[in-house]
């Protein structure tokens, strides 16, 4: 719901953009003075190499094609750009929570970090930080300056 958009703006992130597949979620943040775009993370409506930071907060388990989303984020990142996937608790807790919910999200799980390492490398990105603790689940990739 755009909770971190203001934070990124304060950090000096130029022209932060909120992207969500849900029009309803985008309407919830209509008061924020930040551009919003409805779109699917599997097919981002952005040009190749135009984004410096892709930040995915507490959404990654809900993507059907997780590897596809990582490739797509790599496509839109400019050289040196970052993809950050963050959750406020660890993988086990997230998966346990989702399993106890309705069947709509009961299977929306985070895979082990080794999957993320492999997916990032296959997408041509450098996995800089991969952490899974009780406090957070963090994956940070950097797109190389050159290939």
CSV table of N, CA and C in Angstrom, one decimal:
chain,number,residue,atom,x,y,z
A,1,UNK,N,0.8,-1.2,0.0
A,1,UNK,CA,0.0,0.0,0.0
A,1,UNK,C,0.9,1.3,0.0
A,2,UNK,N,2.1,1.2,-0.5
A,2,UNK,CA,2.9,2.4,-0.7
A,2,UNK,C,3.5,2.9,0.6
A,3,UNK,N,3.5,2.1,1.6
A,3,UNK,CA,4.0,2.5,2.9
A,3,UNK,C,5.4,3.0,2.9
A,4,UNK,N,6.2,2.5,2.0
A,4,UNK,CA,7.6,2.9,2.0
A,4,UNK,C,8.0,4.0,0.9
A,5,UNK,N,7.0,4.4,0.1
A,5,UNK,CA,7.2,5.3,-0.9
A,5,UNK,C,7.8,6.6,-0.4
A,6,UNK,N,7.2,7.2,0.7
A,6,UNK,CA,7.6,8.4,1.2
A,6,UNK,C,9.0,8.3,1.8
A,7,UNK,N,9.3,7.1,2.4
A,7,UNK,CA,10.7,6.9,2.9
A,7,UNK,C,11.7,7.0,1.8
A,8,UNK,N,11.4,6.3,0.6
A,8,UNK,CA,12.4,6.4,-0.5
A,8,UNK,C,12.5,7.8,-1.0
A,9,UNK,N,11.4,8.5,-1.1
A,9,UNK,CA,11.5,9.9,-1.6
A,9,UNK,C,12.4,10.7,-0.6
A,10,UNK,N,12.3,10.5,0.7
A,10,UNK,CA,13.1,11.2,1.6
A,10,UNK,C,14.6,10.9,1.5
A,11,UNK,N,14.9,9.6,1.0
A,11,UNK,CA,16.2,9.2,0.8
A,11,UNK,C,16.8,9.8,-0.5
A,12,UNK,N,15.9,10.4,-1.3
A,12,UNK,CA,16.4,11.0,-2.5
A,12,UNK,C,16.3,10.1,-3.7
A,13,UNK,N,15.5,9.1,-3.6
A,13,UNK,CA,15.2,8.2,-4.8
A,13,UNK,C,14.4,9.1,-5.8
A,14,UNK,N,15.0,9.3,-6.9
A,14,UNK,CA,14.4,10.1,-7.9
A,14,UNK,C,13.1,9.4,-8.5
A,15,UNK,N,12.1,10.2,-8.5
A,15,UNK,CA,10.8,9.7,-9.1
A,15,UNK,C,10.5,8.3,-8.7
A,16,UNK,N,10.2,8.0,-7.4
A,16,UNK,CA,9.8,6.7,-7.1
A,16,UNK,C,8.4,6.4,-7.8
A,17,UNK,N,8.2,5.2,-8.1
A,17,UNK,CA,7.0,4.8,-8.8
A,17,UNK,C,6.4,3.6,-8.1
A,18,UNK,N,5.2,3.7,-7.8
A,18,UNK,CA,4.5,2.5,-7.1
A,18,UNK,C,3.8,1.7,-8.2
A,19,UNK,N,4.1,0.4,-8.2
A,19,UNK,CA,3.5,-0.5,-9.2
A,19,UNK,C,2.8,-1.6,-8.4
A,20,UNK,N,1.6,-1.8,-8.8
A,20,UNK,CA,0.8,-2.9,-8.2
A,20,UNK,C,-0.1,-3.5,-9.2
A,21,UNK,N,-0.4,-4.7,-9.2
A,21,UNK,CA,-1.4,-5.3,-10.1
A,21,UNK,C,-2.8,-5.0,-9.7
A,22,UNK,N,-3.0,-4.6,-8.5
A,22,UNK,CA,-4.3,-4.3,-8.0
A,22,UNK,C,-4.6,-2.8,-8.1
A,23,UNK,N,-5.6,-2.4,-8.9
A,23,UNK,CA,-6.1,-1.0,-9.0
A,23,UNK,C,-6.6,-0.5,-7.6
A,24,UNK,N,-7.2,-1.4,-6.9
A,24,UNK,CA,-7.7,-1.1,-5.5
A,24,UNK,C,-6.6,-0.6,-4.6
A,25,UNK,N,-5.5,-1.4,-4.6
A,25,UNK,CA,-4.3,-1.0,-3.8
A,25,UNK,C,-3.8,0.4,-4.2
A,26,UNK,N,-3.7,0.6,-5.5
A,26,UNK,CA,-3.2,1.9,-6.0
A,26,UNK,C,-4.1,3.0,-5.6
A,27,UNK,N,-5.4,2.8,-5.5
A,27,UNK,CA,-6.4,3.8,-5.1
A,27,UNK,C,-6.2,4.2,-3.6
A,28,UNK,N,-5.8,3.2,-2.8
A,28,UNK,CA,-5.6,3.4,-1.4
A,28,UNK,C,-4.5,4.4,-1.1
A,29,UNK,N,-3.5,4.6,-2.1
A,29,UNK,CA,-2.4,5.5,-1.9
A,29,UNK,C,-2.6,6.7,-2.8
A,30,UNK,N,-3.8,7.0,-3.2
A,30,UNK,CA,-4.0,8.1,-4.2
A,30,UNK,C,-3.6,9.5,-3.6
A,31,UNK,N,-3.5,9.6,-2.3
A,31,UNK,CA,-3.1,10.9,-1.7
A,31,UNK,C,-1.6,11.1,-1.7
A,32,UNK,N,-0.8,10.1,-2.0
A,32,UNK,CA,0.7,10.2,-2.1
A,32,UNK,C,1.0,10.9,-3.4
A,33,UNK,N,1.9,11.9,-3.3
A,33,UNK,CA,2.3,12.6,-4.5
A,33,UNK,C,3.4,11.9,-5.3
A,34,UNK,N,3.1,10.6,-5.6
A,34,UNK,CA,4.0,9.8,-6.3
A,34,UNK,C,3.3,9.1,-7.4
A,35,UNK,N,3.9,9.0,-8.6
A,35,UNK,CA,3.3,8.3,-9.7
A,35,UNK,C,3.0,6.8,-9.4
A,36,UNK,N,1.8,6.4,-9.9
A,36,UNK,CA,1.4,5.0,-9.7
A,36,UNK,C,1.1,4.4,-11.0
A,37,UNK,N,1.4,3.1,-11.1
A,37,UNK,CA,1.2,2.4,-12.4
A,37,UNK,C,0.7,1.0,-12.1
A,38,UNK,N,-0.4,0.6,-12.7
A,38,UNK,CA,-1.0,-0.7,-12.6
A,38,UNK,C,-0.2,-1.6,-13.5
A,39,UNK,N,0.3,-2.7,-13.0
A,39,UNK,CA,1.0,-3.7,-13.9
A,39,UNK,C,1.3,-4.9,-13.1
A,40,UNK,N,1.8,-5.9,-13.9
A,40,UNK,CA,2.1,-7.2,-13.4
A,40,UNK,C,3.6,-7.4,-13.3
A,41,UNK,N,4.1,-7.8,-12.2
A,41,UNK,CA,5.5,-8.0,-12.0
A,41,UNK,C,6.1,-9.0,-13.0
A,42,UNK,N,5.3,-9.9,-13.5
A,42,UNK,CA,5.8,-10.9,-14.5
A,42,UNK,C,6.1,-10.3,-15.9
A,43,UNK,N,5.4,-9.1,-16.1
A,43,UNK,CA,5.6,-8.4,-17.4
A,43,UNK,C,5.6,-6.9,-17.1
A,44,UNK,N,6.7,-6.4,-16.5
A,44,UNK,CA,6.7,-5.0,-16.1
A,44,UNK,C,6.5,-4.1,-17.3
A,45,UNK,N,5.6,-3.1,-17.1
A,45,UNK,CA,5.4,-2.1,-18.2
A,45,UNK,C,6.4,-1.0,-18.2
A,46,UNK,N,7.7,-1.4,-18.3
A,46,UNK,CA,8.8,-0.5,-18.2
A,46,UNK,C,9.8,-0.9,-19.3
A,47,UNK,N,10.6,0.1,-19.8
A,47,UNK,CA,11.6,-0.2,-20.8
A,47,UNK,C,12.8,-0.8,-20.2
A,48,UNK,N,13.5,-1.5,-21.0
A,48,UNK,CA,14.8,-2.2,-20.6
A,48,UNK,C,15.8,-1.1,-20.0
A,49,UNK,N,16.4,-1.5,-18.9
A,49,UNK,CA,17.5,-0.7,-18.4
A,49,UNK,C,17.2,0.7,-17.9
A,50,UNK,N,16.0,0.9,-17.4
A,50,UNK,CA,15.5,2.3,-17.1
A,50,UNK,C,15.4,2.6,-15.6
A,51,UNK,N,15.6,1.6,-14.8
A,51,UNK,CA,15.2,1.7,-13.3
A,51,UNK,C,16.5,1.4,-12.5
A,52,UNK,N,16.7,2.3,-11.5
A,52,UNK,CA,17.9,2.1,-10.7
A,52,UNK,C,17.6,1.2,-9.5
A,53,UNK,N,16.4,1.1,-9.0
A,53,UNK,CA,16.1,0.3,-7.8
A,53,UNK,C,14.7,-0.3,-8.0
A,54,UNK,N,14.6,-1.6,-7.8
A,54,UNK,CA,13.3,-2.3,-7.7
A,54,UNK,C,13.3,-2.8,-6.3
A,55,UNK,N,12.2,-2.4,-5.6
A,55,UNK,CA,12.1,-2.8,-4.2
A,55,UNK,C,10.8,-3.6,-4.0
A,56,UNK,N,10.8,-4.8,-3.6
A,56,UNK,CA,9.7,-5.7,-3.4
A,56,UNK,C,9.5,-6.0,-2.0
A,57,UNK,N,8.5,-5.4,-1.3
A,57,UNK,CA,8.3,-5.5,0.1
A,57,UNK,C,7.1,-6.4,0.4
A,58,UNK,N,7.3,-7.5,1.0
A,58,UNK,CA,6.3,-8.4,1.5
A,58,UNK,C,5.3,-8.8,0.4
A,59,UNK,N,5.8,-9.0,-0.8
A,59,UNK,CA,4.9,-9.4,-1.9
A,59,UNK,C,5.4,-10.7,-2.6
A,60,UNK,N,6.7,-11.0,-2.5
A,60,UNK,CA,7.3,-12.0,-3.4
A,60,UNK,C,6.6,-13.4,-3.3
A,61,UNK,N,6.2,-13.9,-2.2
A,61,UNK,CA,5.5,-15.2,-2.1
A,61,UNK,C,4.3,-15.3,-3.0
A,62,UNK,N,3.7,-14.2,-3.3
A,62,UNK,CA,2.4,-14.2,-4.1
A,62,UNK,C,2.7,-14.2,-5.6
A,63,UNK,N,3.9,-14.2,-6.1
A,63,UNK,CA,4.2,-14.2,-7.5
A,63,UNK,C,4.2,-15.7,-8.0
A,64,UNK,N,3.4,-16.0,-9.0
A,64,UNK,CA,3.4,-17.4,-9.5
A,64,UNK,C,4.7,-17.8,-10.1
A,65,UNK,N,5.3,-17.0,-11.0
A,65,UNK,CA,6.5,-17.3,-11.7
A,65,UNK,C,7.6,-16.5,-11.0
A,66,UNK,N,8.1,-17.0,-9.9
A,66,UNK,CA,9.1,-16.2,-9.1
A,66,UNK,C,10.4,-16.0,-9.9
A,67,UNK,N,10.9,-17.0,-10.6
A,67,UNK,CA,12.1,-16.9,-11.4
A,67,UNK,C,11.8,-15.9,-12.5
A,68,UNK,N,10.7,-15.9,-13.1
A,68,UNK,CA,10.3,-15.0,-14.2
A,68,UNK,C,10.3,-13.5,-13.7
A,69,UNK,N,9.8,-13.3,-12.5
A,69,UNK,CA,9.8,-12.0,-11.9
A,69,UNK,C,11.2,-11.5,-11.7
A,70,UNK,N,12.1,-12.3,-11.2
A,70,UNK,CA,13.5,-11.9,-11.0
A,70,UNK,C,14.1,-11.5,-12.4
A,71,UNK,N,13.9,-12.3,-13.4
A,71,UNK,CA,14.4,-12.0,-14.7
A,71,UNK,C,13.9,-10.7,-15.2
A,72,UNK,N,12.6,-10.5,-15.0
A,72,UNK,CA,11.9,-9.3,-15.5
A,72,UNK,C,12.4,-8.0,-14.8
A,73,UNK,N,12.7,-8.2,-13.5
A,73,UNK,CA,13.3,-7.0,-12.7
A,73,UNK,C,14.7,-6.8,-13.2
A,74,UNK,N,15.4,-7.8,-13.5
A,74,UNK,CA,16.8,-7.6,-14.1
A,74,UNK,C,16.7,-6.9,-15.5
A,75,UNK,N,15.7,-7.2,-16.2
A,75,UNK,CA,15.5,-6.6,-17.5
A,75,UNK,C,15.4,-5.1,-17.4
A,76,UNK,N,14.6,-4.6,-16.4
A,76,UNK,CA,14.3,-3.2,-16.3
A,76,UNK,C,15.4,-2.4,-15.6
A,77,UNK,N,16.2,-3.1,-14.8
A,77,UNK,CA,17.3,-2.5,-14.1
A,77,UNK,C,18.4,-2.0,-15.0
A,78,UNK,N,18.9,-0.8,-14.7
A,78,UNK,CA,20.0,-0.3,-15.5
A,78,UNK,C,21.3,-0.9,-14.9
A,79,UNK,N,22.4,-0.9,-15.6
A,79,UNK,CA,23.6,-1.4,-15.0
A,79,UNK,C,24.0,-0.8,-13.7
A,80,UNK,N,24.3,-1.6,-12.7
A,80,UNK,CA,24.6,-1.1,-11.4
A,80,UNK,C,23.4,-1.0,-10.5
A,81,UNK,N,22.2,-1.2,-11.1
A,81,UNK,CA,20.9,-1.1,-10.3
A,81,UNK,C,20.7,-2.3,-9.3
A,82,UNK,N,19.8,-2.1,-8.4
A,82,UNK,CA,19.6,-3.1,-7.4
A,82,UNK,C,18.1,-3.6,-7.4
A,83,UNK,N,18.0,-4.9,-7.1
A,83,UNK,CA,16.7,-5.5,-6.8
A,83,UNK,C,16.8,-5.9,-5.4
A,84,UNK,N,15.8,-5.4,-4.6
A,84,UNK,CA,15.8,-5.8,-3.2
A,84,UNK,C,14.4,-6.4,-2.9
A,85,UNK,N,14.5,-7.6,-2.3
A,85,UNK,CA,13.3,-8.4,-1.9
A,85,UNK,C,13.4,-8.5,-0.4
A,86,UNK,N,12.4,-7.9,0.3
A,86,UNK,CA,12.5,-7.9,1.8
A,86,UNK,C,11.1,-8.2,2.4
A,87,UNK,N,11.2,-9.0,3.5
A,87,UNK,CA,10.1,-9.4,4.4
A,87,UNK,C,10.5,-9.1,5.8
A,88,UNK,N,9.6,-8.7,6.6
A,88,UNK,CA,9.9,-8.3,8.0
A,88,UNK,C,10.0,-9.5,9.0
A,89,UNK,N,10.1,-10.7,8.5
A,89,UNK,CA,10.3,-11.9,9.3
A,89,UNK,C,10.9,-13.0,8.3
A,90,UNK,N,11.3,-14.1,8.9
A,90,UNK,CA,12.0,-15.1,8.1
A,90,UNK,C,11.1,-16.0,7.3
A,91,UNK,N,11.7,-16.8,6.5
A,91,UNK,CA,11.0,-17.6,5.5
A,91,UNK,C,10.0,-18.6,6.2
A,92,UNK,N,10.5,-19.2,7.3
A,92,UNK,CA,9.6,-20.2,8.0
A,92,UNK,C,8.3,-19.6,8.5
A,93,UNK,N,8.5,-18.4,9.1
A,93,UNK,CA,7.3,-17.7,9.6
A,93,UNK,C,6.3,-17.3,8.5
A,94,UNK,N,6.9,-16.8,7.5
A,94,UNK,CA,6.0,-16.3,6.3
A,94,UNK,C,5.3,-17.5,5.8
A,95,UNK,N,6.0,-18.6,5.5
A,95,UNK,CA,5.4,-19.8,5.0
A,95,UNK,C,4.3,-20.4,5.9
A,96,UNK,N,4.6,-20.4,7.2
A,96,UNK,CA,3.7,-20.9,8.2
A,96,UNK,C,2.4,-20.1,8.2
A,97,UNK,N,2.6,-18.7,8.2
A,97,UNK,CA,1.5,-17.8,8.2
A,97,UNK,C,0.6,-18.0,6.9
A,98,UNK,N,1.2,-18.1,5.8
A,98,UNK,CA,0.4,-18.3,4.5
A,98,UNK,C,-0.3,-19.6,4.5
A,99,UNK,N,0.4,-20.6,5.0
A,99,UNK,CA,-0.3,-22.0,5.0
A,99,UNK,C,-1.5,-22.0,5.9
A,100,UNK,N,-1.6,-21.1,6.9
A,100,UNK,CA,-2.8,-21.1,7.8
A,100,UNK,C,-3.9,-20.2,7.3
A,101,UNK,N,-3.7,-19.5,6.1
A,101,UNK,CA,-4.7,-18.6,5.6
A,101,UNK,C,-5.6,-19.4,4.6
A,102,UNK,N,-6.5,-18.6,3.9
A,102,UNK,CA,-7.4,-19.2,3.0
A,102,UNK,C,-6.6,-19.9,1.9
A,103,UNK,N,-7.3,-20.8,1.1
A,103,UNK,CA,-6.6,-21.5,0.1
A,103,UNK,C,-6.1,-20.6,-1.0
A,104,UNK,N,-6.6,-19.4,-1.1
A,104,UNK,CA,-6.1,-18.4,-2.1
A,104,UNK,C,-4.6,-18.1,-1.9
A,105,UNK,N,-4.1,-18.0,-0.7
A,105,UNK,CA,-2.7,-17.8,-0.5
A,105,UNK,C,-2.0,-18.9,0.3
A,106,UNK,N,-2.7,-19.9,0.6
A,106,UNK,CA,-2.1,-21.0,1.4
A,106,UNK,C,-0.8,-21.6,0.8
A,107,UNK,N,-0.7,-21.6,-0.5
A,107,UNK,CA,0.5,-22.1,-1.1
A,107,UNK,C,1.5,-21.1,-1.5
A,108,UNK,N,1.3,-19.8,-1.1
A,108,UNK,CA,2.2,-18.7,-1.5
A,108,UNK,C,3.4,-18.7,-0.5
A,109,UNK,N,4.4,-19.4,-0.9
A,109,UNK,CA,5.6,-19.6,0.0
A,109,UNK,C,6.8,-19.0,-0.6
A,110,UNK,N,7.8,-18.7,0.3
A,110,UNK,CA,9.1,-18.3,-0.2
A,110,UNK,C,10.0,-19.6,-0.2
A,111,UNK,N,10.7,-19.8,-1.3
A,111,UNK,CA,11.6,-21.0,-1.4
A,111,UNK,C,12.9,-20.7,-0.6
A,112,UNK,N,13.7,-21.7,-0.4
A,112,UNK,CA,15.0,-21.5,0.3
A,112,UNK,C,15.9,-20.5,-0.5
A,113,UNK,N,16.8,-19.9,0.2
A,113,UNK,CA,17.7,-18.9,-0.4
A,113,UNK,C,18.5,-19.5,-1.6
A,114,UNK,N,18.8,-20.7,-1.6
A,114,UNK,CA,19.6,-21.3,-2.7
A,114,UNK,C,18.9,-21.1,-4.0
A,115,UNK,N,17.5,-21.1,-4.0
A,115,UNK,CA,16.8,-20.9,-5.2
A,115,UNK,C,17.0,-19.5,-5.7
A,116,UNK,N,17.0,-18.5,-4.8
A,116,UNK,CA,17.2,-17.1,-5.1
A,116,UNK,C,18.7,-16.9,-5.7
A,117,UNK,N,19.6,-17.6,-5.1
A,117,UNK,CA,21.0,-17.5,-5.6
A,117,UNK,C,21.0,-17.9,-7.1
A,118,UNK,N,20.5,-19.1,-7.3
A,118,UNK,CA,20.5,-19.6,-8.7
A,118,UNK,C,19.7,-18.7,-9.6
A,119,UNK,N,18.5,-18.3,-9.3
A,119,UNK,CA,17.7,-17.5,-10.1
A,119,UNK,C,18.4,-16.2,-10.5
A,120,UNK,N,19.0,-15.5,-9.5
A,120,UNK,CA,19.7,-14.3,-9.7
A,120,UNK,C,20.9,-14.5,-10.7
A,121,UNK,N,21.6,-15.5,-10.5
A,121,UNK,CA,22.8,-15.8,-11.3
A,121,UNK,C,22.3,-16.1,-12.8
A,122,UNK,N,21.2,-16.9,-12.9
A,122,UNK,CA,20.7,-17.2,-14.2
A,122,UNK,C,20.2,-16.0,-14.9
A,123,UNK,N,19.7,-15.0,-14.1
A,123,UNK,CA,19.2,-13.7,-14.7
A,123,UNK,C,20.4,-12.7,-15.0
A,124,UNK,N,21.6,-13.2,-14.7
A,124,UNK,CA,22.8,-12.3,-15.0
A,124,UNK,C,23.0,-11.3,-13.9
A,125,UNK,N,22.5,-11.5,-12.7
A,125,UNK,CA,22.7,-10.5,-11.6
A,125,UNK,C,23.6,-11.1,-10.5
A,126,UNK,N,24.2,-10.3,-9.8
A,126,UNK,CA,25.1,-10.6,-8.7
A,126,UNK,C,24.3,-10.7,-7.4
A,127,UNK,N,24.2,-11.8,-6.7
A,127,UNK,CA,23.5,-11.9,-5.4
A,127,UNK,C,24.4,-11.3,-4.4
A,128,UNK,N,24.1,-10.1,-3.9
A,128,UNK,CA,25.0,-9.4,-2.9
A,128,UNK,C,24.7,-9.8,-1.5
A,129,UNK,N,23.4,-9.9,-1.2
A,129,UNK,CA,23.1,-10.3,0.2
A,129,UNK,C,21.9,-11.3,0.1
A,130,UNK,N,22.0,-12.4,0.8
A,130,UNK,CA,21.0,-13.4,0.9
A,130,UNK,C,20.9,-13.7,2.4
A,131,UNK,N,19.8,-13.3,3.1
A,131,UNK,CA,19.7,-13.5,4.5
A,131,UNK,C,18.3,-14.0,4.9
A,132,UNK,N,18.3,-15.0,5.7
A,132,UNK,CA,17.0,-15.5,6.3
A,132,UNK,C,17.2,-15.7,7.7
A,133,UNK,N,16.6,-14.9,8.5
A,133,UNK,CA,16.7,-14.9,10.0
A,133,UNK,C,15.3,-14.7,10.6
A,134,UNK,N,15.1,-14.8,11.8
A,134,UNK,CA,13.8,-14.6,12.4
A,134,UNK,C,13.3,-13.1,12.2
A,135,UNK,N,14.2,-12.2,12.0
A,135,UNK,CA,13.9,-10.8,11.9
A,135,UNK,C,13.6,-10.4,10.5
A,136,UNK,N,14.2,-11.1,9.5
A,136,UNK,CA,14.0,-10.7,8.1
A,136,UNK,C,14.4,-11.7,7.1
A,137,UNK,N,13.8,-11.6,5.9
A,137,UNK,CA,14.2,-12.4,4.8
A,137,UNK,C,14.6,-11.3,3.7
A,138,UNK,N,15.8,-11.4,3.3
A,138,UNK,CA,16.4,-10.3,2.5
A,138,UNK,C,17.2,-10.9,1.3
A,139,UNK,N,16.8,-10.5,0.1
A,139,UNK,CA,17.6,-10.9,-1.1
A,139,UNK,C,17.9,-9.6,-1.8
A,140,UNK,N,19.2,-9.4,-2.1
A,140,UNK,CA,19.6,-8.2,-2.8
A,140,UNK,C,20.5,-8.6,-3.9
A,141,UNK,N,20.1,-8.2,-5.1
A,141,UNK,CA,20.9,-8.4,-6.3
A,141,UNK,C,21.4,-7.1,-6.9
A,142,UNK,N,22.5,-7.1,-7.5
A,142,UNK,CA,23.0,-6.0,-8.3
A,142,UNK,C,23.2,-6.4,-9.7
A,143,UNK,N,22.7,-5.6,-10.6
A,143,UNK,CA,22.9,-5.8,-12.1
A,143,UNK,C,24.3,-5.3,-12.4
A,144,UNK,N,25.2,-6.2,-13.0
A,144,UNK,CA,26.5,-5.8,-13.3
A,144,UNK,C,26.6,-4.6,-14.2
A,145,UNK,N,27.7,-3.8,-14.0
A,145,UNK,CA,27.9,-2.6,-14.9
A,145,UNK,C,28.1,-3.0,-16.3
A,146,UNK,N,28.6,-4.2,-16.6
A,146,UNK,CA,28.8,-4.7,-18.0
A,146,UNK,C,28.7,-6.2,-18.0
A,147,UNK,N,28.3,-6.7,-19.1
A,147,UNK,CA,28.2,-8.2,-19.3
A,147,UNK,C,29.3,-8.7,-20.2
